[in-house]
PDB file of C-alpha atoms in Angstrom:
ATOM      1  CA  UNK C   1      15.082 272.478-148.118  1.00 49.00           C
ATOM      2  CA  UNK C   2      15.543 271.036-144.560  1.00 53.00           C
ATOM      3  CA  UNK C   3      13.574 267.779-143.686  1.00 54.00           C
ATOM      4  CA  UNK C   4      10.951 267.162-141.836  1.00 49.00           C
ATOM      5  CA  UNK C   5      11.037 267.138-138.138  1.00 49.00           C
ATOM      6  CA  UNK C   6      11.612 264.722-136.183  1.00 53.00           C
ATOM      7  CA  UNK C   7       9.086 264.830-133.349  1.00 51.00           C
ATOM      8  CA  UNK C   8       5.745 263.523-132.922  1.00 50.00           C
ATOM      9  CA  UNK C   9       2.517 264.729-133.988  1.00 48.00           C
ATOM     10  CA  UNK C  10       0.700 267.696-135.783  1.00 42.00           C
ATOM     11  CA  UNK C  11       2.676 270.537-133.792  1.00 49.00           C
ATOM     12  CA  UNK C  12       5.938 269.716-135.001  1.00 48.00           C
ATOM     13  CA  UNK C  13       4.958 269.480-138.681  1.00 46.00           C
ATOM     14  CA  UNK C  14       3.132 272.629-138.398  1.00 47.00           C
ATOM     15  CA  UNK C  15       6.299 274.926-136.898  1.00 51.00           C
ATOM     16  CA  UNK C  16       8.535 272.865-139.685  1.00 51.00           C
ATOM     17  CA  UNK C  17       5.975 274.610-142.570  1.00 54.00           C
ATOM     18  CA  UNK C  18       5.687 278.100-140.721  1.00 55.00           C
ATOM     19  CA  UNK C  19       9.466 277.885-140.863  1.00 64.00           C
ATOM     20  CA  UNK C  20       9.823 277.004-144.513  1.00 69.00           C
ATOM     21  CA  UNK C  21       7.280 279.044-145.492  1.00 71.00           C
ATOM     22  CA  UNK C  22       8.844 281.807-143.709  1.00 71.00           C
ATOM     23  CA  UNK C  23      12.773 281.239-145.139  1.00 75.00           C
ATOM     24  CA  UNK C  24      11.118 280.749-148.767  1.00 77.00           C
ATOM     25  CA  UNK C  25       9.548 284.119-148.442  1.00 75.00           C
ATOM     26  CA  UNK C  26      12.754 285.743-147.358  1.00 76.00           C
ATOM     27  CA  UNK C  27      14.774 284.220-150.412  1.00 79.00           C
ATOM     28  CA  UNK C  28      11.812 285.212-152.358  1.00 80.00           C
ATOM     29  CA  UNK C  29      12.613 288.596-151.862  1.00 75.00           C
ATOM     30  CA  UNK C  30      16.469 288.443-152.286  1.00 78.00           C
ATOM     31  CA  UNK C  31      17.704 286.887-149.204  1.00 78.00           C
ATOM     32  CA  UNK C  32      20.145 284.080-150.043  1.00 79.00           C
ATOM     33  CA  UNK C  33      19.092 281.218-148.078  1.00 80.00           C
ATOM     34  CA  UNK C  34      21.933 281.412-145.306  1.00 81.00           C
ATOM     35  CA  UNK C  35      21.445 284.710-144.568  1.00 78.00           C
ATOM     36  CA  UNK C  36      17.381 283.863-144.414  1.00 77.00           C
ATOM     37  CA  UNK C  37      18.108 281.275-141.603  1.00 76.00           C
ATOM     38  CA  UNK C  38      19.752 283.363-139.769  1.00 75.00           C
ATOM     39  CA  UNK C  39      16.952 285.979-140.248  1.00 74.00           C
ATOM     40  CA  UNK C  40      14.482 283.477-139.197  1.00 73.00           C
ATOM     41  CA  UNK C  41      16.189 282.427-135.986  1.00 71.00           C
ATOM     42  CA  UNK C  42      16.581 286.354-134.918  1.00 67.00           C
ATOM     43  CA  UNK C  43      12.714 286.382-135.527  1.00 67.00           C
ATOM     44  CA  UNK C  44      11.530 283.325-134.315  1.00 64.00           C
ATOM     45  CA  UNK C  45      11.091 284.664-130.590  1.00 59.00           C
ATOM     46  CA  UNK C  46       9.420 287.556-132.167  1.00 58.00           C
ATOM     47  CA  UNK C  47       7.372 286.967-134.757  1.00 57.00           C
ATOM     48  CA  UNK C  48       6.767 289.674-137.310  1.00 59.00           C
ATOM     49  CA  UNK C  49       3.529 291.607-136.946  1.00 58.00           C
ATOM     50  CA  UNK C  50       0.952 290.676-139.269  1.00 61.00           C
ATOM     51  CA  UNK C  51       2.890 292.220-142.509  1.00 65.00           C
ATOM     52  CA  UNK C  52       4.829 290.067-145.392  1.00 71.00           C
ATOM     53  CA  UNK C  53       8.866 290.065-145.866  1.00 73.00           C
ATOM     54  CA  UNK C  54       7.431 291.703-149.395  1.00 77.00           C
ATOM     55  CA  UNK C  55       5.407 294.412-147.714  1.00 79.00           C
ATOM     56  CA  UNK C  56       8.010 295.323-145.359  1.00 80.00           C
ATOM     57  CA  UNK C  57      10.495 296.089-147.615  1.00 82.00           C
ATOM     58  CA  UNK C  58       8.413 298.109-150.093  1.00 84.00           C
ATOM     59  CA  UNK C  59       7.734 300.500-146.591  1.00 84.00           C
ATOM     60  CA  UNK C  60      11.309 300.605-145.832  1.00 86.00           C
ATOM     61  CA  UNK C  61      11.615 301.601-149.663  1.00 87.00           C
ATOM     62  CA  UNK C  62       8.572 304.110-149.407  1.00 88.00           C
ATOM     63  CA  UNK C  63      10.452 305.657-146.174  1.00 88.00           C
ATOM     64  CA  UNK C  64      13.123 306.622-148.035  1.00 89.00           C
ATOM     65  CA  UNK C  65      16.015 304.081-147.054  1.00 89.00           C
ATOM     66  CA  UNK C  66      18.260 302.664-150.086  1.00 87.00           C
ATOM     67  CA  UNK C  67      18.928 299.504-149.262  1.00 86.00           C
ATOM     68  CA  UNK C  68      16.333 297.499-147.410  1.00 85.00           C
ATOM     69  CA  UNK C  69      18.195 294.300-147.568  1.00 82.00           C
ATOM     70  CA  UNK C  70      21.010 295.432-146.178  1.00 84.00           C
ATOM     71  CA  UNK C  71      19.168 296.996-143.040  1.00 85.00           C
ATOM     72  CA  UNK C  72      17.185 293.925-142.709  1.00 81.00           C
ATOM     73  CA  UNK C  73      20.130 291.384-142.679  1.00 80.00           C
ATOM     74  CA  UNK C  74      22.217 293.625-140.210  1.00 81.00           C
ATOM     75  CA  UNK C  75      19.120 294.416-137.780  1.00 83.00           C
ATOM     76  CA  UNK C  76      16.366 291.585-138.520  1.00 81.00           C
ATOM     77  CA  UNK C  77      14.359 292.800-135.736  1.00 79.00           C
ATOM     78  CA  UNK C  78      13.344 295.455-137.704  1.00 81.00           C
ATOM     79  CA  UNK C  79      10.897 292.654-139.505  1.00 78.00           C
ATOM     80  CA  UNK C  80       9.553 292.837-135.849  1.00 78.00           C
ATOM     81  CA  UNK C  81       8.617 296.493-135.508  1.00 81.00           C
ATOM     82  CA  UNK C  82       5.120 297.632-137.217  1.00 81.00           C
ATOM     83  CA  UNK C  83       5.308 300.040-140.336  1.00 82.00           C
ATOM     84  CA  UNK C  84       3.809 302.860-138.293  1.00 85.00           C
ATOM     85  CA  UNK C  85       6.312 302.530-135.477  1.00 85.00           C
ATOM     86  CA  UNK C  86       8.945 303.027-138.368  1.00 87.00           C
ATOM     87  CA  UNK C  87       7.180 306.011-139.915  1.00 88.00           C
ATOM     88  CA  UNK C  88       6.334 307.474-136.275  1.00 89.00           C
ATOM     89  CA  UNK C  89      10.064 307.127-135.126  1.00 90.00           C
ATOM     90  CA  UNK C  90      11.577 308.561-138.333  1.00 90.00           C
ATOM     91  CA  UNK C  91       9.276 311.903-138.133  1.00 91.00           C
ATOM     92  CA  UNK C  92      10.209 312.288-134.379  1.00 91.00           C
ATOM     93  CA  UNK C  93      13.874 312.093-135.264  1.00 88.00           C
ATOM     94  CA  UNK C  94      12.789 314.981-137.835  1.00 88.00           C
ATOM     95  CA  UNK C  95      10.958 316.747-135.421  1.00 89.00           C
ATOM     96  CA  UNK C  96      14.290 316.484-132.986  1.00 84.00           C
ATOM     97  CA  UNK C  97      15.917 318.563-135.783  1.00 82.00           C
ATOM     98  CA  UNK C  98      18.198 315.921-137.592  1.00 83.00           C
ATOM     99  CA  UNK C  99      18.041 316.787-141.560  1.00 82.00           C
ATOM    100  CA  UNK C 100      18.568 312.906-142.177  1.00 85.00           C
ATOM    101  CA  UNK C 101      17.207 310.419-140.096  1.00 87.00           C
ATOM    102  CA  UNK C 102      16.859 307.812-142.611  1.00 89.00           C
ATOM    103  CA  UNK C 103      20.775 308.107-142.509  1.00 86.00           C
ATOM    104  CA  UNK C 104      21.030 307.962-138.716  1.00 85.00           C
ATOM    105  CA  UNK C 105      18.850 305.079-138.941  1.00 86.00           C
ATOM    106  CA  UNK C 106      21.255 303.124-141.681  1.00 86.00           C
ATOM    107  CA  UNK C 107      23.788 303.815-139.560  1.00 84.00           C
ATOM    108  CA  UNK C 108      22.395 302.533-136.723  1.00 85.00           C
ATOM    109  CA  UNK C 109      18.795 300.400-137.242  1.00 85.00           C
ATOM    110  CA  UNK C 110      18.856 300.057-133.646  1.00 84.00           C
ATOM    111  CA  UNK C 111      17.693 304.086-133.197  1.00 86.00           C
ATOM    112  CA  UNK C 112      14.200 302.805-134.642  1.00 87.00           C
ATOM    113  CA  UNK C 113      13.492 300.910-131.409  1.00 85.00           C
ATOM    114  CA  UNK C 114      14.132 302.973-128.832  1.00 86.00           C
ATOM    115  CA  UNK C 115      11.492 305.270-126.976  1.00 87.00           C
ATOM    116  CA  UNK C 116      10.495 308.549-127.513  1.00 88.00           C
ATOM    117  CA  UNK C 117      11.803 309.616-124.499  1.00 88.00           C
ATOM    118  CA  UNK C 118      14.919 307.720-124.807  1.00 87.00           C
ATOM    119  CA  UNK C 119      15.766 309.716-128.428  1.00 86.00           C
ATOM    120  CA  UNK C 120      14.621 312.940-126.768  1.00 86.00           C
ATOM    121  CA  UNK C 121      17.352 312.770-123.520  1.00 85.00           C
ATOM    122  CA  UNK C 122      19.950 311.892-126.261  1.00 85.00           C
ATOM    123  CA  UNK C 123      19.057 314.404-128.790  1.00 83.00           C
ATOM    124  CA  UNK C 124      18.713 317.356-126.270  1.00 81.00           C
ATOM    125  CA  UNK C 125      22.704 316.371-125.411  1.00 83.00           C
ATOM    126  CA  UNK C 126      24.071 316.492-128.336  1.00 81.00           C
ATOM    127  CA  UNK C 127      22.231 319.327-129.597  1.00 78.00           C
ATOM    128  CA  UNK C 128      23.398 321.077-126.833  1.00 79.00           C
ATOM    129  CA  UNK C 129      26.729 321.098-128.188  1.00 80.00           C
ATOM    130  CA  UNK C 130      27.797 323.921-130.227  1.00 73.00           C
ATOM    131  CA  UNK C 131      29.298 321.610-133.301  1.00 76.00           C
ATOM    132  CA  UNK C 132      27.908 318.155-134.201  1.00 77.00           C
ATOM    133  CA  UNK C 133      27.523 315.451-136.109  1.00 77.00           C
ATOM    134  CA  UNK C 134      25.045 312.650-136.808  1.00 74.00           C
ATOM    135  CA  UNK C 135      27.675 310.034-135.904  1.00 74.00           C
ATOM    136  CA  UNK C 136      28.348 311.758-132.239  1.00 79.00           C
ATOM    137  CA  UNK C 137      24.482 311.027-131.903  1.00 80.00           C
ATOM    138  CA  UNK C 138      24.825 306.890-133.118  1.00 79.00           C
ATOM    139  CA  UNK C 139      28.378 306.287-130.859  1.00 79.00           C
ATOM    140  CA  UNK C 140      26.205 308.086-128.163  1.00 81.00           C
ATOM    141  CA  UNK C 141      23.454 305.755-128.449  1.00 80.00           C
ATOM    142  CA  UNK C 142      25.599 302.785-129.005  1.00 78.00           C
ATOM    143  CA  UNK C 143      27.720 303.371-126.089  1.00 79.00           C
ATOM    144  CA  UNK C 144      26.588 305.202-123.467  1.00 80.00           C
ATOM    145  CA  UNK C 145      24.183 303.806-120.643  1.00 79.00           C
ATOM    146  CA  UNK C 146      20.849 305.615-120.561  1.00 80.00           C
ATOM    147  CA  UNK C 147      21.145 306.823-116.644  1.00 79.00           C
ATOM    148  CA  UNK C 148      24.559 308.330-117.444  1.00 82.00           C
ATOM    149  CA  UNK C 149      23.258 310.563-119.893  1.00 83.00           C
ATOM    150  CA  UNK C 150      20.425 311.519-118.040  1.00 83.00           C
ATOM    151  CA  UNK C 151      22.815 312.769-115.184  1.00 83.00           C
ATOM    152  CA  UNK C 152      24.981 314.561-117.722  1.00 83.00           C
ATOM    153  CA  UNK C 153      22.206 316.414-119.289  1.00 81.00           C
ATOM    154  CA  UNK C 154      21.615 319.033-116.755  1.00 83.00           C
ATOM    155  CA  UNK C 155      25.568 320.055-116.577  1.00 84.00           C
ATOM    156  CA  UNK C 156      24.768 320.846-120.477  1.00 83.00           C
ATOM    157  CA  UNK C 157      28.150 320.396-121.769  1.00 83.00           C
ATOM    158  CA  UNK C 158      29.116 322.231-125.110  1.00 82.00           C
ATOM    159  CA  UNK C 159      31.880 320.768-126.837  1.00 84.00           C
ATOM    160  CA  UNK C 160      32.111 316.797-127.587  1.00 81.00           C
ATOM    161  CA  UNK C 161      35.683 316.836-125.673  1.00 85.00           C
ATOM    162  CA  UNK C 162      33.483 317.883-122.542  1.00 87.00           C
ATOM    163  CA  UNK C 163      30.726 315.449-123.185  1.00 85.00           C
ATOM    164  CA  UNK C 164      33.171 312.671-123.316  1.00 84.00           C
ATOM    165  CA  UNK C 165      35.059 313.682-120.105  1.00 86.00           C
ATOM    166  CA  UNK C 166      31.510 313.834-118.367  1.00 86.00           C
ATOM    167  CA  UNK C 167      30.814 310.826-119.588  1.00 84.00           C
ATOM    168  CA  UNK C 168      34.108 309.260-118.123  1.00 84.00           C
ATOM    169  CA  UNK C 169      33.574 310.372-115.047  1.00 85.00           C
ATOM    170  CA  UNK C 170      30.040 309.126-114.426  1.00 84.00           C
ATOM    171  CA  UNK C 171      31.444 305.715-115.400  1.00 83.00           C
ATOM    172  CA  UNK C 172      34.431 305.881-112.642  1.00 84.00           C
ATOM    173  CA  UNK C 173      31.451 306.962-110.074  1.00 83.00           C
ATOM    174  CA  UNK C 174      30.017 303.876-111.368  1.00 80.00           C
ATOM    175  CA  UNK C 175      32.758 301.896-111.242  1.00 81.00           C
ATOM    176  CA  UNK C 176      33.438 303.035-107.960  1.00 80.00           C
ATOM    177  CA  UNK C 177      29.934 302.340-106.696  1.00 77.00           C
ATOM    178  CA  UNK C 178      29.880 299.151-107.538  1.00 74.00           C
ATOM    179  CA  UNK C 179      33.329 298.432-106.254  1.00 71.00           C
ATOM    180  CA  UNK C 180      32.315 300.021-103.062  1.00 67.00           C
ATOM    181  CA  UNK C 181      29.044 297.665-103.244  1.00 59.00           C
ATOM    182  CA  UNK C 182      31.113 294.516-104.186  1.00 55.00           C
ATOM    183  CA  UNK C 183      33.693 295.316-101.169  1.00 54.00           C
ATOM    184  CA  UNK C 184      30.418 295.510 -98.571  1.00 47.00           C
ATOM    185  CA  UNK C 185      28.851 292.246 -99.872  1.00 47.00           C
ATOM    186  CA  UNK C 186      32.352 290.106 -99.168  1.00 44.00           C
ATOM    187  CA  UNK C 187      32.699 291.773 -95.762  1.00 46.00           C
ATOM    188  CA  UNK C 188      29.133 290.438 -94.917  1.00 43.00           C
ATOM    189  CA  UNK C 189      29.686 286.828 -95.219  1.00 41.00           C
ATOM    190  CA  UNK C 190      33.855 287.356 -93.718  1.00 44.00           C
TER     191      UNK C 190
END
């Protein structure tokens, strides 16, 4: 239990109990208390929306994911996103045709965030390619910039060997670009 604060008047007190009250929930439901700190500093610039730690993770459960804890300690800001942004985002990944999306969301929590939009330019790639995997989806979204894929998507590559070399080259353009850009600021100020 971590003292009282230090500062002056009712404010500081208050935040002190709002954050114990908040790490005692978390190791209420199964958090050990290091890993609820750390939870709680992720969260404090976003504080959950209206639900309880407890609440939240019977959702995730209902969803359909196996190990809420596990998702929650490796991408607390899913605390932050509402329960019907969860359920919206995981029958829009259905709708995209992916089998699993609870999967693709263990894999990678950060999927549950994105926009609608954003899942649909991605999805519409790597559907396009005549074998894939759930994984080619996640390192997609993990690493690739969002205006690079939206270039790529009209040349509607088919294999992931192609997809990757497009990709490559859009970041040389980029690279170049900004080289290019770099170069012409310097020269101003010669």
């Amino acid at each position: 239990m971590s003292r009282a604060p230090r500062r002056k008047g009712l404010k500081g007190l208050r935040r002190w109990r709002v954050e114990n009250a908040m790490i005692k929930s978390l190791v209420n439901n199964g958090f050990d208390k290091k890993t609820a700190e750390k939870i709680y500093d992720t969260l404090r610039s976003f504080p959950p929306p209206g639900s309880t730690v407890a609440e939240r993770l019977l959702a995730l459960r209902n969803l359909g994911f196996t190990d809420p804890w596990k998702l929650i300690t490796n991408y607390p800001n899913i605390l932050c996103l509402t329960t019907t942004n969860t359920e919206s985002k995981v029958a829009f990944l259905r709708e995209l045709g992916f089998a699993e999306p609870i999967k693709i969301a263990e894999y990678f929590p950060a999927i549950l965030g994105y926009s609608h939009r954003r899942l649909m330019t991605y999805s519409h790639v790597i559907m396009g390619l005549a074998r894939w995997e759930p994984w080619m989806f996640c390192n997609l979204l993990r690493n690739t910039r969002y205006d690079v894929i939206k270039k790529i998507a009209p040349e509607k590559p088919t294999t992931w060997s192609e997809l990757c070399r497009l990709i490559r080259r859009e970041y040389v353009l980029l690279a170049a670009a900004s080289r290019k850009d770099n170069s012409m600021q310097i020269s101003a100020y010669e």
